Coordinates of C-alpha atoms and ligand atoms in Angstrom, one line a residue:
M24 CA 105.4 145.0 157.6
K25 CA 104.5 143.7 154.2
K26 CA 108.1 143.7 153.2
F27 CA 109.0 141.8 156.3
V28 CA 106.4 139.1 155.6
K29 CA 107.7 138.7 152.1
V30 CA 111.3 138.4 153.2
A31 CA 110.3 135.9 155.9
L32 CA 108.3 133.9 153.4
A33 CA 111.2 133.9 150.9
A34 CA 113.5 132.7 153.7
T35 CA 111.2 129.9 154.7
C36 CA 110.8 128.8 151.1
L37 CA 114.6 128.8 150.6
M38 CA 115.0 126.8 153.8
T39 CA 112.3 124.3 152.8
A40 CA 114.0 123.9 149.5
A41 CA 117.4 123.3 151.1
V42 CA 115.9 120.8 153.6
S43 CA 114.0 118.9 151.0
Q44 CA 117.1 118.8 148.8
A45 CA 119.2 117.5 151.7
A46 CA 116.6 115.0 152.5
E47 CA 116.6 113.5 149.0
P48 CA 119.6 111.3 148.6
F49 CA 121.7 111.0 145.5
K50 CA 121.0 107.4 144.2
I51 CA 123.4 105.2 142.5
G52 CA 121.8 102.2 140.7
L53 CA 124.3 99.4 140.7
I54 CA 123.2 96.6 138.3
I55 CA 125.4 93.5 138.6
P56 CA 125.2 89.7 138.4
M57 CA 124.8 88.5 142.0
T58 CA 123.5 85.1 140.9
G59 CA 124.2 82.8 137.9
P60 CA 127.4 81.9 136.2
F61 CA 129.0 85.3 136.6
A62 CA 128.0 85.9 140.3
S63 CA 131.6 86.3 141.3
T64 CA 131.8 89.5 139.2
G65 CA 128.8 91.0 141.0
K66 CA 130.1 90.0 144.5
Q67 CA 133.5 91.5 143.8
I68 CA 132.0 94.8 142.6
E69 CA 129.4 95.0 145.4
A70 CA 132.0 94.4 148.1
A71 CA 134.3 97.1 146.6
A72 CA 131.5 99.6 146.3
R73 CA 130.5 99.1 149.9
L74 CA 134.1 99.3 151.0
Y75 CA 134.5 102.6 149.2
M76 CA 131.4 104.0 151.0
Q77 CA 132.7 102.7 154.3
Q78 CA 136.0 104.5 153.8
N79 CA 134.6 107.7 152.3
G80 CA 131.3 108.1 154.0
D81 CA 127.7 108.0 152.7
E82 CA 127.6 111.8 152.2
V83 CA 129.2 113.9 149.5
A84 CA 129.2 117.7 149.7
G85 CA 126.3 117.5 152.2
R86 CA 124.1 115.2 150.1
K87 CA 123.4 111.7 151.3
I88 CA 124.4 108.9 148.9
E89 CA 122.2 105.8 148.5
L90 CA 123.5 102.7 146.8
I91 CA 120.7 100.5 145.2
V92 CA 122.1 97.1 144.3
K93 CA 120.1 95.1 141.7
D94 CA 120.9 91.6 140.6
D95 CA 120.4 91.1 136.8
G96 CA 121.6 87.4 136.7
G97 CA 124.2 88.3 134.2
V98 CA 122.8 86.6 131.1
Q99 CA 119.7 88.4 129.8
P100 CA 120.3 91.8 128.2
E101 CA 116.6 92.6 128.2
A102 CA 116.5 92.0 132.0
T103 CA 119.3 94.4 132.6
K104 CA 117.7 97.0 130.4
R105 CA 114.4 96.7 132.2
I106 CA 116.1 97.1 135.6
A107 CA 117.9 100.2 134.4
Q108 CA 114.6 101.7 133.1
E109 CA 112.9 101.1 136.5
L110 CA 115.9 102.6 138.3
V111 CA 115.7 105.8 136.2
V112 CA 111.9 106.2 136.2
Q113 CA 110.9 105.0 139.6
D114 CA 113.9 105.4 141.8
K115 CA 115.2 108.5 139.9
V116 CA 118.8 107.4 140.2
G117 CA 121.5 110.0 139.3
V118 CA 123.9 107.4 137.9
L119 CA 123.6 103.9 136.5
A120 CA 126.6 101.6 137.3
G121 CA 127.9 98.1 137.1
F122 CA 127.4 96.0 133.9
G123 CA 129.1 92.7 134.3
L124 CA 129.1 91.7 130.6
T125 CA 129.2 93.4 127.3
P126 CA 125.7 92.4 126.0
L127 CA 124.2 93.9 129.2
A128 CA 126.0 97.2 128.7
F129 CA 125.0 97.3 125.0
A130 CA 121.3 96.8 125.9
T131 CA 121.3 99.5 128.5
A132 CA 123.1 102.2 126.5
P133 CA 119.9 103.7 125.0
I134 CA 118.4 104.2 128.5
A135 CA 121.4 106.2 129.5
T136 CA 121.1 108.3 126.3
Q137 CA 117.3 108.9 126.5
S138 CA 117.4 109.8 130.2
K139 CA 120.7 111.7 130.1
T140 CA 122.0 109.6 133.0
P141 CA 125.8 108.9 133.3
M142 CA 126.4 105.1 133.0
V143 CA 129.6 103.9 134.7
V144 CA 130.7 100.6 133.2
M145 CA 132.7 98.8 135.9
A146 CA 133.3 95.4 134.3
A147 CA 132.5 94.9 130.6
G148 CA 135.4 95.2 128.3
T149 CA 134.4 95.3 124.6
S150 CA 136.1 98.3 123.0
S151 CA 133.0 99.7 121.3
I152 CA 130.9 100.0 124.5
V153 CA 131.8 103.7 125.0
Q154 CA 130.6 104.5 121.5
K155 CA 127.1 103.2 122.3
S156 CA 126.1 106.2 124.3
P157 CA 127.7 109.7 125.0
Y158 CA 126.7 109.1 128.7
I159 CA 128.9 106.0 129.1
V160 CA 132.2 106.2 131.1
R161 CA 134.3 103.2 131.8
T162 CA 136.4 102.2 134.8
S163 CA 137.2 98.6 133.9
M164 CA 139.4 97.9 130.9
T165 CA 139.1 97.1 127.2
L166 CA 140.2 93.8 125.7
P167 CA 142.3 95.4 123.0
Q168 CA 144.0 97.5 125.7
V169 CA 144.9 94.4 127.8
T170 CA 145.7 92.1 124.9
A171 CA 147.9 94.2 122.5
P172 CA 150.8 94.2 125.0
M173 CA 150.5 90.5 125.4
G174 CA 150.8 89.9 121.6
Q175 CA 153.9 92.1 121.4
W176 CA 155.5 90.6 124.5
A177 CA 154.9 87.0 123.3
A178 CA 156.7 87.5 120.0
K179 CA 159.4 89.9 121.2
E180 CA 160.3 88.7 124.7
G181 CA 158.5 85.4 125.2
G182 CA 160.4 83.5 122.5
I183 CA 157.0 82.3 121.1
K184 CA 157.0 81.8 117.3
S185 CA 153.7 80.2 116.8
A186 CA 150.3 80.5 118.6
V187 CA 146.7 79.4 118.4
T188 CA 144.0 81.7 119.9
L189 CA 141.0 80.4 121.8
I190 CA 138.4 82.9 122.9
A191 CA 134.8 83.1 124.2
D192 CA 132.6 83.7 121.2
Y193 CA 131.2 87.2 121.9
G194 CA 132.3 90.8 121.9
P195 CA 135.3 90.9 124.3
G196 CA 136.5 87.5 122.9
H197 CA 136.4 88.8 119.3
D198 CA 138.3 92.0 120.4
A199 CA 141.0 89.9 122.2
E200 CA 141.4 87.6 119.1
K201 CA 141.8 90.5 116.7
A202 CA 144.2 92.4 119.0
F203 CA 146.3 89.3 119.6
V204 CA 146.5 88.3 116.0
K205 CA 147.4 91.8 114.9
N206 CA 150.1 92.5 117.5
F207 CA 151.6 89.0 117.6
S208 CA 151.8 88.9 113.8
E209 CA 153.2 92.4 113.4
A210 CA 155.9 91.5 115.9
G211 CA 156.9 88.4 113.8
G212 CA 154.7 85.6 115.3
K213 CA 152.6 83.2 113.3
V214 CA 149.0 82.4 114.3
L215 CA 148.2 78.9 113.2
D216 CA 144.4 79.0 114.0
S217 CA 141.8 81.0 115.8
L218 CA 139.2 79.0 117.7
R219 CA 135.9 80.3 119.3
V220 CA 134.1 78.6 122.1
P221 CA 130.5 79.2 123.0
M222 CA 130.2 81.7 125.7
Q223 CA 127.6 79.9 127.9
N224 CA 128.6 76.7 129.7
P225 CA 131.7 76.2 127.5
D226 CA 133.3 72.8 127.0
F227 CA 136.9 73.5 125.9
S228 CA 137.9 69.8 125.4
P229 CA 137.3 69.5 121.6
F230 CA 139.0 72.8 121.0
L231 CA 142.0 71.8 123.2
Q232 CA 142.3 68.6 121.2
R233 CA 142.6 70.7 118.0
V234 CA 145.3 72.8 119.7
R235 CA 147.2 69.7 120.7
D236 CA 147.2 68.5 117.1
L237 CA 148.4 71.9 115.8
K238 CA 151.2 71.9 118.4
P239 CA 151.8 75.7 118.6
D240 CA 154.5 77.2 120.9
A241 CA 151.6 78.8 122.8
L242 CA 147.9 78.9 123.3
F243 CA 146.5 82.4 123.8
I244 CA 143.2 82.5 125.9
F245 CA 140.4 84.9 126.7
V246 CA 137.5 83.7 128.8
P247 CA 135.3 85.9 130.9
S248 CA 136.0 86.1 134.6
G249 CA 134.7 83.0 136.4
Q250 CA 135.5 80.5 133.6
G251 CA 139.2 80.2 134.2
S252 CA 139.0 77.1 136.5
T253 CA 137.2 75.0 133.9
L254 CA 139.7 76.0 131.2
M255 CA 142.7 75.2 133.5
K256 CA 141.3 71.9 134.5
Q257 CA 140.7 70.8 130.8
F258 CA 144.1 72.2 129.7
T259 CA 145.7 70.1 132.4
E260 CA 143.7 66.9 131.6
R261 CA 144.8 67.1 128.0
N262 CA 148.4 67.6 129.2
L263 CA 149.0 70.4 126.7
A264 CA 151.9 71.7 128.8
G265 CA 153.5 68.2 128.5
Q266 CA 153.4 68.7 124.7
G267 CA 155.4 71.9 125.1
I268 CA 152.4 74.2 124.6
K269 CA 152.6 77.2 126.8
L270 CA 149.4 78.9 128.1
I271 CA 149.3 82.7 127.8
G272 CA 146.3 85.0 128.0
T273 CA 144.6 88.0 129.4
G274 CA 144.4 88.1 133.2
D275 CA 140.7 87.1 133.1
V276 CA 141.8 83.4 132.9
L277 CA 144.0 83.5 136.0
D278 CA 141.6 85.7 137.8
D279 CA 142.6 86.5 141.4
D280 CA 139.2 85.4 142.6
L281 CA 139.9 81.8 141.3
L282 CA 143.7 81.5 141.9
P283 CA 143.5 80.5 145.6
A284 CA 141.6 77.3 144.5
M285 CA 144.1 76.4 141.7
G286 CA 147.0 74.1 142.1
D287 CA 150.6 73.9 140.6
E288 CA 149.1 73.7 137.1
A289 CA 148.5 77.4 137.4
L290 CA 152.2 78.2 138.1
G291 CA 154.5 80.0 135.6
I292 CA 151.7 81.3 133.3
I293 CA 152.2 84.7 131.6
T294 CA 149.2 87.0 131.4
S295 CA 148.6 90.7 130.8
Q296 CA 146.1 92.9 132.7
H297 CA 145.6 96.2 134.6
Y298 CA 145.2 94.8 138.1
S299 CA 146.8 92.1 140.3
T300 CA 146.1 91.6 144.0
A301 CA 149.9 91.4 144.3
H302 CA 150.4 94.9 142.7
D303 CA 153.2 96.5 144.7
S304 CA 152.1 99.9 145.9
P305 CA 151.0 101.4 149.2
E306 CA 147.6 102.2 147.8
N307 CA 147.1 98.6 146.9
K308 CA 148.4 97.1 150.1
A309 CA 145.9 99.2 152.0
Y310 CA 143.1 98.2 149.6
V311 CA 143.8 94.5 149.8
E312 CA 143.9 94.6 153.5
A313 CA 140.7 96.5 153.9
F314 CA 138.9 94.4 151.3
R315 CA 140.0 91.1 153.0
K316 CA 138.9 92.5 156.4
M317 CA 135.5 93.6 155.1
T318 CA 134.8 90.2 153.4
N319 CA 136.1 88.3 156.5
N320 CA 139.0 87.0 154.5
S321 CA 136.6 85.1 152.2
M322 CA 137.6 86.9 149.1
R323 CA 140.7 88.2 147.4
P324 CA 140.0 91.4 145.5
N325 CA 140.3 90.9 141.7
F326 CA 140.2 93.2 138.7
M327 CA 136.4 93.4 138.8
S328 CA 136.6 94.8 142.3
V329 CA 138.8 97.7 141.3
G330 CA 136.4 98.5 138.5
G331 CA 133.7 98.9 141.1
Y332 CA 135.9 100.8 143.6
D333 CA 137.2 103.2 141.0
G334 CA 133.7 103.6 139.6
M335 CA 132.5 104.8 143.0
H336 CA 135.5 107.1 143.3
L337 CA 134.7 108.7 139.9
I338 CA 131.0 109.3 141.0
Y339 CA 132.1 110.8 144.4
E340 CA 134.7 113.1 142.8
A341 CA 132.3 114.2 140.0
L342 CA 129.7 115.1 142.7
K343 CA 132.3 117.1 144.6
K344 CA 133.4 118.9 141.5
A345 CA 130.0 119.5 139.8
G346 CA 128.1 120.0 143.1
P347 CA 125.7 117.7 145.0
N348 CA 122.7 118.8 142.9
A349 CA 124.4 118.5 139.5
N350 CA 122.4 117.0 136.6
G351 CA 123.5 114.2 134.4
D352 CA 125.3 116.4 131.8
Q353 CA 127.2 118.3 134.5
L354 CA 128.3 115.1 136.2
L355 CA 129.4 113.6 132.9
A356 CA 131.4 116.8 132.2
A357 CA 133.1 116.5 135.6
M358 CA 134.0 112.9 135.0
K359 CA 135.8 113.6 131.7
G360 CA 139.5 114.0 132.2
M361 CA 139.4 112.9 135.9
K362 CA 142.7 111.5 137.1
W363 CA 143.7 109.6 140.2
V364 CA 145.8 106.9 141.8
S365 CA 143.9 103.6 142.1
P366 CA 144.9 100.4 143.8
R367 CA 145.7 99.3 140.2
G368 CA 148.1 102.2 139.7
P369 CA 147.6 105.6 138.1
M370 CA 144.4 106.0 135.9
Q371 CA 142.4 108.6 134.1
I372 CA 139.2 109.0 132.0
D373 CA 140.1 110.1 128.5
P374 CA 138.0 113.3 128.0
E375 CA 137.3 112.6 124.4
T376 CA 136.5 108.8 124.4
R377 CA 135.3 108.6 128.1
D378 CA 137.3 105.4 128.2
V379 CA 139.9 104.3 130.8
V380 CA 143.6 105.1 130.3
Q381 CA 145.8 103.0 132.5
D382 CA 149.0 101.0 133.0
I383 CA 149.0 97.4 131.6
Y384 CA 151.2 94.9 133.3
I385 CA 152.8 91.7 132.1
R386 CA 152.7 89.1 135.0
R387 CA 153.9 85.6 135.8
S388 CA 152.0 83.4 138.3
E389 CA 154.1 82.5 141.2
R390 CA 153.7 81.1 144.7
L391 CA 154.4 83.8 147.3
A392 CA 155.4 83.7 150.9
D393 CA 151.9 83.0 152.2
G394 CA 151.8 79.8 150.1
Q395 CA 149.2 81.1 147.6
I396 CA 149.6 81.7 143.9
Y397 CA 149.6 85.3 142.7
N398 CA 150.1 87.2 139.4
V399 CA 153.4 88.9 139.9
E400 CA 153.9 91.9 137.6
F401 CA 157.3 92.2 136.0
D402 CA 156.8 94.6 133.1
V403 CA 154.6 97.6 132.4
I404 CA 153.2 99.6 129.5
K405 CA 152.4 103.0 130.9
E406 CA 149.3 105.1 130.4
F407 CA 148.0 102.8 127.7
K408 CA 144.8 103.8 125.8
D409 CA 142.4 101.5 124.1
P410 CA 144.0 100.9 120.7
G411 CA 140.6 99.9 119.3
I412 CA 140.3 97.0 116.8
Ligands
VNL17 C1 133.6 90.8 129.9 C2 135.0 91.1 129.7 C3 133.2 90.0 131.0 C4 135.9 90.5 130.6 C5 134.2 89.4 131.8 O1 133.8 88.7 132.9 C6 135.5 89.7 131.6 C7 132.6 91.4 129.0 C8 132.5 88.5 133.3 O2 132.9 92.4 128.4 O3 131.5 90.8 128.8 O4 136.4 89.1 132.4

């Protein structure tokens, strides 16, 4: 009798534990700019994360997944850090994700380390971010990774002998500048000057005047996603193309999110990046179609969106591999070395650096059959790791 009671009691306890565990969802705290100058980055990532959940369900290995979206406004690192702290302490999130810009990722890194919470960087691109915490994993890109191939291509294939660099004056811009100068120079090109524009509310005009005076073969640009339209407008107003100065850059400047609103001035521009809406693969065709449908055709998925989509994939797969009740260290271990085919092409997480390894494409902007301008990939550097700076 006594034995029976004990067994029954144990069984009840086990069941209660199982039920309460199943009832407690696994929470993903997604911190992104949904307002302010970088709101397009947040909107792209949120739409992609929701699409991923719509396609793959809101349950992994029997545990419910809850996505908590927080708007950090995109410009105050302390605000992002405070939101992360609250998500960890009050909401008990299992993963922190998002991070639209480098300073926001830098500020949050100590929270990830102290709380042993994996932090999936879906947007920011400064090379050193992954070194700021052993809990950081990146699904976006790094600026040296995207820029190095452009520097090489410009000198070797593009027939460009001289260039001026013009970058947003903060982490990813500094990385892009260094990577371009190094690769372009090593391949035989000459950099005439390197200009840095304030990152907030930039006015490119005085810098473009300087470029016009220097008359290089090409102007290399990095601006964060969302600022490309202003740059293109001022480049056109100054008629730099008319002076024989070609515009080249990372894909951030001819962001797919902005391209539909640009005119002929955006045609024939060579950029390098890891994602284009026009990437030719069955995975991407399905992705673009589903993304457009989900956003009622109001948005074209850009590179920020795949950062979010693949970040969700990484979290789902890590939960499958490590089990639905895995802790932060176990999830992180499961994320290292993960490989899959993304809408952008094949990608993986380097198990040593926790950074993204992916194909980088050289693209030319062209008008396609639907009358819109796209970045059409014509060359690829396979499985390219962040070369650092
Ligand atoms: C960053 C890099 C942000 C590339 C971007 O757009 C971008 C960053 C907001 O690391 O801050 O296109």
